[in-house]
CSV table of C-alpha atoms in Angstrom, one decimal:
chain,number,residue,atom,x,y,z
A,752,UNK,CA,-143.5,44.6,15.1
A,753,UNK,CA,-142.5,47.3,17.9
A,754,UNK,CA,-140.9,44.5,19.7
A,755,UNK,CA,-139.0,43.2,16.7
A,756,UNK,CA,-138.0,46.6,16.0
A,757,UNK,CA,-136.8,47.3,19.8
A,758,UNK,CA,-134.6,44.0,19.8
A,759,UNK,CA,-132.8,45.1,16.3
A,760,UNK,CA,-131.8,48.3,17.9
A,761,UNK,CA,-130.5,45.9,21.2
A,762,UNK,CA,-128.4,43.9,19.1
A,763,UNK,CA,-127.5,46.4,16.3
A,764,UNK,CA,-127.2,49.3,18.8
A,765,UNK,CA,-128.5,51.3,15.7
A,766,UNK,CA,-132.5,52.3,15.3
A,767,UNK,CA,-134.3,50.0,12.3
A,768,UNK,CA,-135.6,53.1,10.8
A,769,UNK,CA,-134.8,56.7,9.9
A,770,UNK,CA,-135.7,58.9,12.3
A,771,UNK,CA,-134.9,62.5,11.1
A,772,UNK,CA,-138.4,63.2,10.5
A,773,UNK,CA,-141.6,61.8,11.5
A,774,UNK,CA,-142.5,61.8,8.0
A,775,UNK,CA,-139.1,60.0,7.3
A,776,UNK,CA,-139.9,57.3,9.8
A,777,UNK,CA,-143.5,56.8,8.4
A,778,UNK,CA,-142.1,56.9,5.0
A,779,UNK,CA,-139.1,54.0,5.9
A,780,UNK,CA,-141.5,52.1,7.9
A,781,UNK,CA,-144.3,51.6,5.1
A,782,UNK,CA,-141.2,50.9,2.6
A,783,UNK,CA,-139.6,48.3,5.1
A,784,UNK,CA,-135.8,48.4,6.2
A,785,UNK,CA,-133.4,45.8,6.6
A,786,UNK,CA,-133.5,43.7,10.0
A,787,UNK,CA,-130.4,42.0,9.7
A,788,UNK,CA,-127.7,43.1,12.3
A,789,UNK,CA,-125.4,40.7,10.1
A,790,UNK,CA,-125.7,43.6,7.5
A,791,UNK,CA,-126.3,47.0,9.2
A,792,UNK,CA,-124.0,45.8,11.9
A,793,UNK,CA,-121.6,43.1,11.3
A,794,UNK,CA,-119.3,44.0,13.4
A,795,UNK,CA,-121.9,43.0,16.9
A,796,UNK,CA,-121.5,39.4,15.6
A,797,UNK,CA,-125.3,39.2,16.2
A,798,UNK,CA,-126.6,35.3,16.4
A,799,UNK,CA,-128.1,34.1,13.7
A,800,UNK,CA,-131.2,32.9,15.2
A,801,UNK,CA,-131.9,36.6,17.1
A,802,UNK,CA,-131.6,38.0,13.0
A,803,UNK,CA,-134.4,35.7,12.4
A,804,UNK,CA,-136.7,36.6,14.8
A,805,UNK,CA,-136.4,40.7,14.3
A,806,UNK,CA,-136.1,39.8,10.7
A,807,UNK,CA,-139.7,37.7,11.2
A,808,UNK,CA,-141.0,40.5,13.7
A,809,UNK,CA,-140.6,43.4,11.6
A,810,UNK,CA,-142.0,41.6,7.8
A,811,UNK,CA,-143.8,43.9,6.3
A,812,UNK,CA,-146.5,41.3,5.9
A,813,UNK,CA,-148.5,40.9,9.0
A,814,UNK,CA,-149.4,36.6,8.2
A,815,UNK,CA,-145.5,36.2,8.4
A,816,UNK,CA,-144.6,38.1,11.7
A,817,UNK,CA,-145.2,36.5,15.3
A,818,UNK,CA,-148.8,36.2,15.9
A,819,UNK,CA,-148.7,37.2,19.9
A,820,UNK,CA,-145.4,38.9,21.8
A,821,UNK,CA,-145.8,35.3,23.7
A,822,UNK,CA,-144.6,33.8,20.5
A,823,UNK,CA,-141.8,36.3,20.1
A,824,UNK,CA,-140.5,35.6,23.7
A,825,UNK,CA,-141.0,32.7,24.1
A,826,UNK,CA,-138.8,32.5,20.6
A,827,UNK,CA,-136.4,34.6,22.4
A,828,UNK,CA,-136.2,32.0,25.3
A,829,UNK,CA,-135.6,29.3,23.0
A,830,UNK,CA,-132.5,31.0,21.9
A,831,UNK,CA,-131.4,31.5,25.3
A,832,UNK,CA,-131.9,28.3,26.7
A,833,UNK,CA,-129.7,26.6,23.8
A,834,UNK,CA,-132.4,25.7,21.3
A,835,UNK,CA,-130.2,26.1,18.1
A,836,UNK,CA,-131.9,26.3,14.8
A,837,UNK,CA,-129.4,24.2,12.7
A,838,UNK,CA,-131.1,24.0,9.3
A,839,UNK,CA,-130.7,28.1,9.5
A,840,UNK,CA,-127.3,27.8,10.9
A,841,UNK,CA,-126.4,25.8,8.1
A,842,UNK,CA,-128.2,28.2,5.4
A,843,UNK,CA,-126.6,31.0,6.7
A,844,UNK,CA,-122.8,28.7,6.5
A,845,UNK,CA,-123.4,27.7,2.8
A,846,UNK,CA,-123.9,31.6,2.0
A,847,UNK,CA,-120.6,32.7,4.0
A,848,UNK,CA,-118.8,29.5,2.1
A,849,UNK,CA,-120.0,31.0,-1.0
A,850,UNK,CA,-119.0,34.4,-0.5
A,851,UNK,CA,-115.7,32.9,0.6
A,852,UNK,CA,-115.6,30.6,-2.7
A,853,UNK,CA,-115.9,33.7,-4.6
A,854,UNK,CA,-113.1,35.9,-2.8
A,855,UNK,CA,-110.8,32.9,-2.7
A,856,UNK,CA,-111.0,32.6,-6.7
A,857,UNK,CA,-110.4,36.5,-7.2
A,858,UNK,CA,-107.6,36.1,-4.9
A,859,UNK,CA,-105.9,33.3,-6.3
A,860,UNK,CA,-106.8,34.4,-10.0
A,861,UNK,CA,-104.4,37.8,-9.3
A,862,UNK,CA,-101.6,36.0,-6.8
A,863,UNK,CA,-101.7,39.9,-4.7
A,864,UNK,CA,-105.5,41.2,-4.0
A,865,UNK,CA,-104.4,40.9,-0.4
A,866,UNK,CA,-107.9,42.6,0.3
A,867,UNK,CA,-109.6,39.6,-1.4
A,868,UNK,CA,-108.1,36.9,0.4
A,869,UNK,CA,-108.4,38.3,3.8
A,870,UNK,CA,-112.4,38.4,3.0
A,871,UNK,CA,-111.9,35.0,1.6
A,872,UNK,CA,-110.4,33.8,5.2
A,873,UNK,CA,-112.8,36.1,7.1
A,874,UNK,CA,-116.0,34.1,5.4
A,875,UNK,CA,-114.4,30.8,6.2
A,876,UNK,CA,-113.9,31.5,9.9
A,877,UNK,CA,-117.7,32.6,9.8
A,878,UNK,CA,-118.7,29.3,7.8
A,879,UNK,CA,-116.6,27.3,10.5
A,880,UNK,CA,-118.1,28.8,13.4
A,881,UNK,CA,-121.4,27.8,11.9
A,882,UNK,CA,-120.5,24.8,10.9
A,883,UNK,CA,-117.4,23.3,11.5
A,884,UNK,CA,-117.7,20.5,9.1
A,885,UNK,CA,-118.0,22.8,6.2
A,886,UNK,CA,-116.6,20.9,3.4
A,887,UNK,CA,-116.6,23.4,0.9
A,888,UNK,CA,-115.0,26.4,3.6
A,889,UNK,CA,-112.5,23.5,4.3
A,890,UNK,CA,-111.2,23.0,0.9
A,891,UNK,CA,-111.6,27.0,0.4
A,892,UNK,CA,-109.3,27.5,3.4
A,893,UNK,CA,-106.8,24.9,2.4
A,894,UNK,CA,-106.3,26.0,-0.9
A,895,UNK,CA,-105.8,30.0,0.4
A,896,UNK,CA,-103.2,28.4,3.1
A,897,UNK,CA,-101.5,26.3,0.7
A,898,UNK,CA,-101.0,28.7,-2.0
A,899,UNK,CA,-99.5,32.3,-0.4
A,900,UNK,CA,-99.6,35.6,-2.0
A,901,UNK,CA,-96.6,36.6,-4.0
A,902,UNK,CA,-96.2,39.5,-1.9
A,903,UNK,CA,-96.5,39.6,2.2
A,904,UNK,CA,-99.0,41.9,3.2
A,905,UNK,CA,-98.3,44.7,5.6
A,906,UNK,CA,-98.2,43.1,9.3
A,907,UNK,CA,-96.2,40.5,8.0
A,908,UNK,CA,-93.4,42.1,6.6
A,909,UNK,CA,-93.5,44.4,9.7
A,910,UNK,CA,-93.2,41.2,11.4
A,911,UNK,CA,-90.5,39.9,9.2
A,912,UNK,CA,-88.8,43.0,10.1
A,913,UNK,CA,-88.5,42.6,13.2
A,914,UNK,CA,-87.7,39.5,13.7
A,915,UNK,CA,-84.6,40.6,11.3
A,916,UNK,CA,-83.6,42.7,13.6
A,917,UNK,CA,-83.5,40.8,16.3
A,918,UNK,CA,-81.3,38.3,14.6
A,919,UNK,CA,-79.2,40.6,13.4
A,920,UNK,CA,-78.4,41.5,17.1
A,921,UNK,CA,-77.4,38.1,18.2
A,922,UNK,CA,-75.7,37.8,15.0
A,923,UNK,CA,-74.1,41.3,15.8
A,924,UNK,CA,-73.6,40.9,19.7
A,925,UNK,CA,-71.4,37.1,18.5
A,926,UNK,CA,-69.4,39.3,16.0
A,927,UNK,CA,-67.7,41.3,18.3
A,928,UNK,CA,-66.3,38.9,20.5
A,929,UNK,CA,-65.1,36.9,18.0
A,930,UNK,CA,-63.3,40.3,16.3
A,931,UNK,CA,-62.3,41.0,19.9
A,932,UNK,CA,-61.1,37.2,20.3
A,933,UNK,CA,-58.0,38.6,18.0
A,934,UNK,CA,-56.6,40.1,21.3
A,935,UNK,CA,-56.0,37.0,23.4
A,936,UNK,CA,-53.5,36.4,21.1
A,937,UNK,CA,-51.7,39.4,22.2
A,938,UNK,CA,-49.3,37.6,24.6
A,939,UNK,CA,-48.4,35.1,21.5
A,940,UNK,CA,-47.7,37.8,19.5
A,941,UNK,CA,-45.8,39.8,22.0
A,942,UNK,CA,-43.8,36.3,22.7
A,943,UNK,CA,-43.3,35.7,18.8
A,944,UNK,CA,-41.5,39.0,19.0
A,945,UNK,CA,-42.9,42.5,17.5
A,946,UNK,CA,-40.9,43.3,14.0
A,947,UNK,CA,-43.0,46.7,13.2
A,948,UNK,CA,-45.4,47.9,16.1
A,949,UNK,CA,-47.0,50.2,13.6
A,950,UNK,CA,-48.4,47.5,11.7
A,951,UNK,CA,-49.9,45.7,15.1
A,952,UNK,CA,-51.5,48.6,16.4
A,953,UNK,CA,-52.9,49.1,12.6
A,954,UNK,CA,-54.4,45.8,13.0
A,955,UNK,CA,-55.7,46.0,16.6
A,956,UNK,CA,-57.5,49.3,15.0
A,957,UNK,CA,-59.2,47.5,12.5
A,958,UNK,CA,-60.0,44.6,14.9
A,959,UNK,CA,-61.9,47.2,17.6
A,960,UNK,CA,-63.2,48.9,14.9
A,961,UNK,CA,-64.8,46.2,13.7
A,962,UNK,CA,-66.3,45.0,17.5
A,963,UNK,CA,-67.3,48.3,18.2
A,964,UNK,CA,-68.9,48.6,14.6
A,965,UNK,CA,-70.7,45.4,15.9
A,966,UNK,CA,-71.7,46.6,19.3
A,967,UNK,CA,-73.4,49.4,17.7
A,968,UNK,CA,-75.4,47.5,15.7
A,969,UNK,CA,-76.7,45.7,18.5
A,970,UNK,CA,-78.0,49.1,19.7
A,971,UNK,CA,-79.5,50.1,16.4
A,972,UNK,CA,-79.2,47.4,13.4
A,973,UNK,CA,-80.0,48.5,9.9
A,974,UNK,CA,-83.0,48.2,7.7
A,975,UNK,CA,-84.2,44.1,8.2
A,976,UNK,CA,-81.6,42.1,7.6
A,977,UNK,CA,-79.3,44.3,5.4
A,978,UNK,CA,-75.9,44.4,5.1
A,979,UNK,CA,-74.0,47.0,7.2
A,980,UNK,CA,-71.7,48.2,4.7
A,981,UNK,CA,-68.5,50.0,7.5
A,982,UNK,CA,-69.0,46.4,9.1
A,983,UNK,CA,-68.2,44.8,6.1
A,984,UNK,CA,-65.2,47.5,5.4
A,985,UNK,CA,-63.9,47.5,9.3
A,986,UNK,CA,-63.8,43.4,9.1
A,987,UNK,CA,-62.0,43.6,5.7
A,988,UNK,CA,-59.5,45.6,6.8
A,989,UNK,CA,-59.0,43.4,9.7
A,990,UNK,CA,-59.0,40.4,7.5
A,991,UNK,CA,-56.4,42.2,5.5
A,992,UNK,CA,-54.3,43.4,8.3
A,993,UNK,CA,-53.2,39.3,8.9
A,994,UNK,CA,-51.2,39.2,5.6
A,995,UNK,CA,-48.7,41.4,7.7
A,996,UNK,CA,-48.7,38.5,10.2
A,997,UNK,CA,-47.5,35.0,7.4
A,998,UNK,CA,-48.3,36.8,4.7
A,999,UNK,CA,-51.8,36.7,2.4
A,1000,UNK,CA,-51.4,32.6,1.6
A,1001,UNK,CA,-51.2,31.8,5.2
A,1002,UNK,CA,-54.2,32.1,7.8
A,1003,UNK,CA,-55.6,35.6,6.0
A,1004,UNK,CA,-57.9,33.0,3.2
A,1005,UNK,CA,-59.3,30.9,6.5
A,1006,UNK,CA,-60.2,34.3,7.8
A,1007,UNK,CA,-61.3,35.5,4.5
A,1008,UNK,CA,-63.4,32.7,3.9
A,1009,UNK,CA,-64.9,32.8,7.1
A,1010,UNK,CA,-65.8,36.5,7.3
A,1011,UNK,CA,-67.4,36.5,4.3
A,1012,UNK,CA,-69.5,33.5,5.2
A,1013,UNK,CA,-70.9,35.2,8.4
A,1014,UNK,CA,-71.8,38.2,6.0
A,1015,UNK,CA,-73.7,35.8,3.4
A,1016,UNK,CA,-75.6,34.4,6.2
A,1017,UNK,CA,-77.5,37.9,6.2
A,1018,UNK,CA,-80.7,38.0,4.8
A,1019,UNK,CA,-79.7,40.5,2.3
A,1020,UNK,CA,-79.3,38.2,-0.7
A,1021,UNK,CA,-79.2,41.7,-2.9
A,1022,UNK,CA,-75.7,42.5,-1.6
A,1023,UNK,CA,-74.2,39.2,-1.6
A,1024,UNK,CA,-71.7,39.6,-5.0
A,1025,UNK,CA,-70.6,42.8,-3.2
A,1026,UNK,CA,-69.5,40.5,0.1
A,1027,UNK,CA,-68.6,37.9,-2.4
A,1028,UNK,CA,-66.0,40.7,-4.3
A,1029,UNK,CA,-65.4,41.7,-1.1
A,1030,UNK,CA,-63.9,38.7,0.2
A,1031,UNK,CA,-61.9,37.6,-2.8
A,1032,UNK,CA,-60.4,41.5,-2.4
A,1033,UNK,CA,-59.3,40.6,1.1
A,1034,UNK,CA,-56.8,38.3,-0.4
A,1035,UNK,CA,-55.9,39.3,-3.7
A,1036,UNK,CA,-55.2,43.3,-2.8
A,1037,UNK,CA,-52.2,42.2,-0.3
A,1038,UNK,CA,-50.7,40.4,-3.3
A,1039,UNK,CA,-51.7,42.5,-6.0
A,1040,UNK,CA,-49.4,45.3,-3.5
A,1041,UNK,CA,-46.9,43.0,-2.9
A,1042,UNK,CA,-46.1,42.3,-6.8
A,1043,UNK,CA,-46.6,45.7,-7.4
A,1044,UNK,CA,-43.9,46.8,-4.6
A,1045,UNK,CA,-45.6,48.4,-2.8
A,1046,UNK,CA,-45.5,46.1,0.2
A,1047,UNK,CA,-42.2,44.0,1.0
A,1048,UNK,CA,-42.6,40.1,-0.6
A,1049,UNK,CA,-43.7,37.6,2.3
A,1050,UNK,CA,-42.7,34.5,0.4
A,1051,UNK,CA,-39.3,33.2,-1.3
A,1052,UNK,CA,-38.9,30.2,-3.4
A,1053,UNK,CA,-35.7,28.4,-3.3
A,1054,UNK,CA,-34.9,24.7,-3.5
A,1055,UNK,CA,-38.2,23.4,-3.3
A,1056,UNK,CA,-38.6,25.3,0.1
A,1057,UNK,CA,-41.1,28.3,1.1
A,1058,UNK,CA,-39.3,30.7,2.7
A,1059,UNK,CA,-42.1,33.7,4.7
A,1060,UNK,CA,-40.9,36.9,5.9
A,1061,UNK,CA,-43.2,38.3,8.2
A,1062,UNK,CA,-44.0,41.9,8.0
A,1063,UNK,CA,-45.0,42.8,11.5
A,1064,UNK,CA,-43.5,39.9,13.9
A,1065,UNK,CA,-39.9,37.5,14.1
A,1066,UNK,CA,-41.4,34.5,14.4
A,1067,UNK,CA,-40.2,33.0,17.7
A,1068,UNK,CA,-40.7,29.3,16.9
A,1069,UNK,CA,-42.3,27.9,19.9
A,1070,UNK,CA,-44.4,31.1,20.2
A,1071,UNK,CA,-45.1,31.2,16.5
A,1072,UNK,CA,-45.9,26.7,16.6
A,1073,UNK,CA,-48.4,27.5,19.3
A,1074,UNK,CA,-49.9,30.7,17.7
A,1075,UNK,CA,-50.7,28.6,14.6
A,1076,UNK,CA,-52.1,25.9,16.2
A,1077,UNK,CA,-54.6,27.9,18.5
A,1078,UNK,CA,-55.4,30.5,15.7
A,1079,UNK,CA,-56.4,27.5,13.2
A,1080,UNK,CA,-58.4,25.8,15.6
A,1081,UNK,CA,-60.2,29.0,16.2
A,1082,UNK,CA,-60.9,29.1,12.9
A,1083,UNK,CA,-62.2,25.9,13.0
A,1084,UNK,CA,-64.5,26.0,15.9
A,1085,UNK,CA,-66.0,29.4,15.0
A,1086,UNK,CA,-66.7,28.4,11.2
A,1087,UNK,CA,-68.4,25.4,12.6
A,1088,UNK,CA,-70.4,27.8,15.0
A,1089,UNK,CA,-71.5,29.7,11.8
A,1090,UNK,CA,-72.6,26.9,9.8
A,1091,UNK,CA,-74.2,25.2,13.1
A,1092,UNK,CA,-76.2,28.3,13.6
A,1093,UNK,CA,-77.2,28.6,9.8
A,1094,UNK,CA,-78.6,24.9,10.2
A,1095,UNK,CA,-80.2,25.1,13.3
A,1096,UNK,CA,-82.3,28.0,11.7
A,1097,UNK,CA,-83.1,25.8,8.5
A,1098,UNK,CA,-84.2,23.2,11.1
A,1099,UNK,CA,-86.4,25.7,13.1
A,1100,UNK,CA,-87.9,27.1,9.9
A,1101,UNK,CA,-88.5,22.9,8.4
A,1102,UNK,CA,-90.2,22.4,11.8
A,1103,UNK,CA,-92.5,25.2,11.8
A,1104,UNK,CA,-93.8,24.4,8.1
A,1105,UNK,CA,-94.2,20.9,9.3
A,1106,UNK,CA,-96.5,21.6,11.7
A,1107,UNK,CA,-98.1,23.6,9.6
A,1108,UNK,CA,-98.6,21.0,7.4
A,1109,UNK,CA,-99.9,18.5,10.1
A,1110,UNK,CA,-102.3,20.9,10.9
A,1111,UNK,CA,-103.7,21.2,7.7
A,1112,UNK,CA,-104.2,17.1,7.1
A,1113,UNK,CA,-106.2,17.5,10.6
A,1114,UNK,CA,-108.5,19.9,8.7
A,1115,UNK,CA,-109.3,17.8,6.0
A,1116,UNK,CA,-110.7,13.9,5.3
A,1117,UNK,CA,-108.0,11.5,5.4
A,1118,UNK,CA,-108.0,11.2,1.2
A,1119,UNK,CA,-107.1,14.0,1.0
A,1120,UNK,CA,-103.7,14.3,2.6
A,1121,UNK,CA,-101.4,14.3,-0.8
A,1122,UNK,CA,-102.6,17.3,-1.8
A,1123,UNK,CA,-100.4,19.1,1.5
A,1124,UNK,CA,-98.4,16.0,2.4
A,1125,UNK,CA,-94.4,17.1,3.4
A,1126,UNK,CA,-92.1,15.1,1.4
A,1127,UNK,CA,-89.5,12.8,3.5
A,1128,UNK,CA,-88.1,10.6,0.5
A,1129,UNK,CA,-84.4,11.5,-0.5
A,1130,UNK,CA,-85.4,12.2,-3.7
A,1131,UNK,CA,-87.5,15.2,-2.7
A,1132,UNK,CA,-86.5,18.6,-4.1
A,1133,UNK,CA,-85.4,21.2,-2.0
A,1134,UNK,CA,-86.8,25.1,-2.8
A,1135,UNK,CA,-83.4,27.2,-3.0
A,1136,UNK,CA,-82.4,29.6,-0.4
């Protein structure tokens, strides 16, 4: 009994009885106390068969402890050289698939006791390490990992978080040189001849505003993934200041369209009618000015010809022919950029889930695949973004 006592406190780094007292000891020894480090320490991850024999060492019944200290050692030495008990091994797994069982079903029943489903998974990975064949732990961990909580617990969404905010530094960082990517045109615009220099510097302003807008983001972005609402002004304005160029019908919608698009690529999917007003504004404010006066009339009508006054430029025509062309086909190659980025992301994400999913089938008999199989058929529905 002494020596079953002595190894508990080993393992459990805790005494098996009260000791305040002598009276108190006497009193919790005759009563008998608990020998299982699993329960007055789980945290030491004590061996199962080392609970057994202080449990059997310390019964209160002297026919049921270790008849000789040879026994107990030589118990003990069976342990250490590999000697396994796996009846108790498997005893001790059906109780941890059981508790698991239990905490899986409260769990799933309320879709958010986070608390419940991380004991759930803590009993499986015991029942596993006992006994990795565990069908019941198995199905109890695929149906926890194939049905998430409604809400992400804590680390994840600080995970979540930051990986928002490193995206929206790349995202950021490619911003600003494509606002800044306005002033190689410079020379064009110089060539094309300058109408109203007011109006061009205006429109560099916005443009630098916008990169350095961008640029400071990529120092400190805002709260995961939102919209940065001066970004989303600065760019407007920007956007806006090209109806001065061929008025709001010519290049301003590509740019428009574009700019809003990098802006609905956020994660923010609360703000996205605000970028969406936004962006129709870009257009419709220059020609809501323009047919209120306020702003000269960029296009004439006459003999089934369109005649455009630029506001800020005189429209050299070889400058002006080669300032279309390489101002469209930016457009073109950096809206492609966008939407190539967007997909490469959905592909990343599709891979990730896949592998998931493979991962799974490995843990579970072969008939029972459908139940987390990945649907490749064209006629599988796609969750929306």
């Amino acid at each position: 009994y002494a020596l079953g006592a002595i190894l508990f406190e080993l393992l459990a780094l805790q005494p098996l009885h009260t000791l305040r007292s002598a009276r108190a000891a006497m009193s919790s020894t005759l009563a008998g106390a608990d020998a299982r480090p699993s329960v007055r320490a789980p945290e030491r991850g004590v061996p199962p068969e080392l609970e057994a024999i202080c449990v059997r060492a310390t019964n209160l019944d002297p026919a049921q402890r270790f008849a000789s200290a040879r026994q107990l050692n030589q118990a003990i030495e069976r342990f250490l050289d590999g000697d396994r008990d796996a009846a108790l091994r498997r005893e001790i797994a059906e109780r941890h698939a059981q508790a698991a069982e239990r905490a899986a079903d409260g769990a799933l029943a309320s879709g958010g006791d986070l608390g419940a489903r991380s004991r759930a998974l803590l009993e499986v990975g015991r029942t596993l390490a006992l006994d990795p064949e565990h069908a019941l732990a198995k199905r109890t961990l695929i149906r926890l990992l194939t049905s998430p909580p409604h809400e992400l617990p804590a680390e994840a969404k600080e995970e979540r978080a930051a990986f928002a905010r490193r995206e929206q530094r790349v995202r950021a960082r490619s911003g600003a040189y494509h606002y800044l990517s306005w002033f190689l045109f410079a020379p064009l615009l110089l060539w094309m001849g300058v109408r109203n220099y007011s109006l061009l510097a205006l429109s560099g302003a916005a443009f630098v505003a916008s990169a350095i807008t961008c640029f400071g983001l990529v120092r400190r972005p805002v709260r995961a993934g939102h919209v940065s609402f001066r970004l989303l002004l600065f760019s407007s304005l920007a956007v806006v200041s090209t109806s001065f160029v061929l008025g709001p019908f010519v290049l301003l919608p590509s740019l428009a369209a574009m700019n809003a698009m990098s802006f609905m690529a956020a994660r923010d999917r609360s703000r996205r009618a605000l970028v969406l007003v936004v962006g129709c504004l870009t257009l419709l404010v220059p020609i809501a000015l323009q047919v209120a006066g306020v702003l000269p009339v960029s296009y004439q009508f006459r003999d089934g010809a369109i005649i455009i006054t630029s506001q800020m430029l005189d429209l050299a025509a070889v400058p002006s022919h080669i300032f279309l062309v390489l101002v469209h086909l930016g457009v073109i190659v950096t809206a492609c950029m966008i939407v190539a980025r967007m997909r490469d992301l959905v592909n990343s994400a599709e891979r990730r889930l896949q592998l998931h999913a493979w991962q799974l089938r490995q843990l579970v008999p072969d008939d029972a695949h459908g139940a987390i199989a990945v649907p490749t058929d064209e006629s599988a529905t796609f969750p929306t973004v």
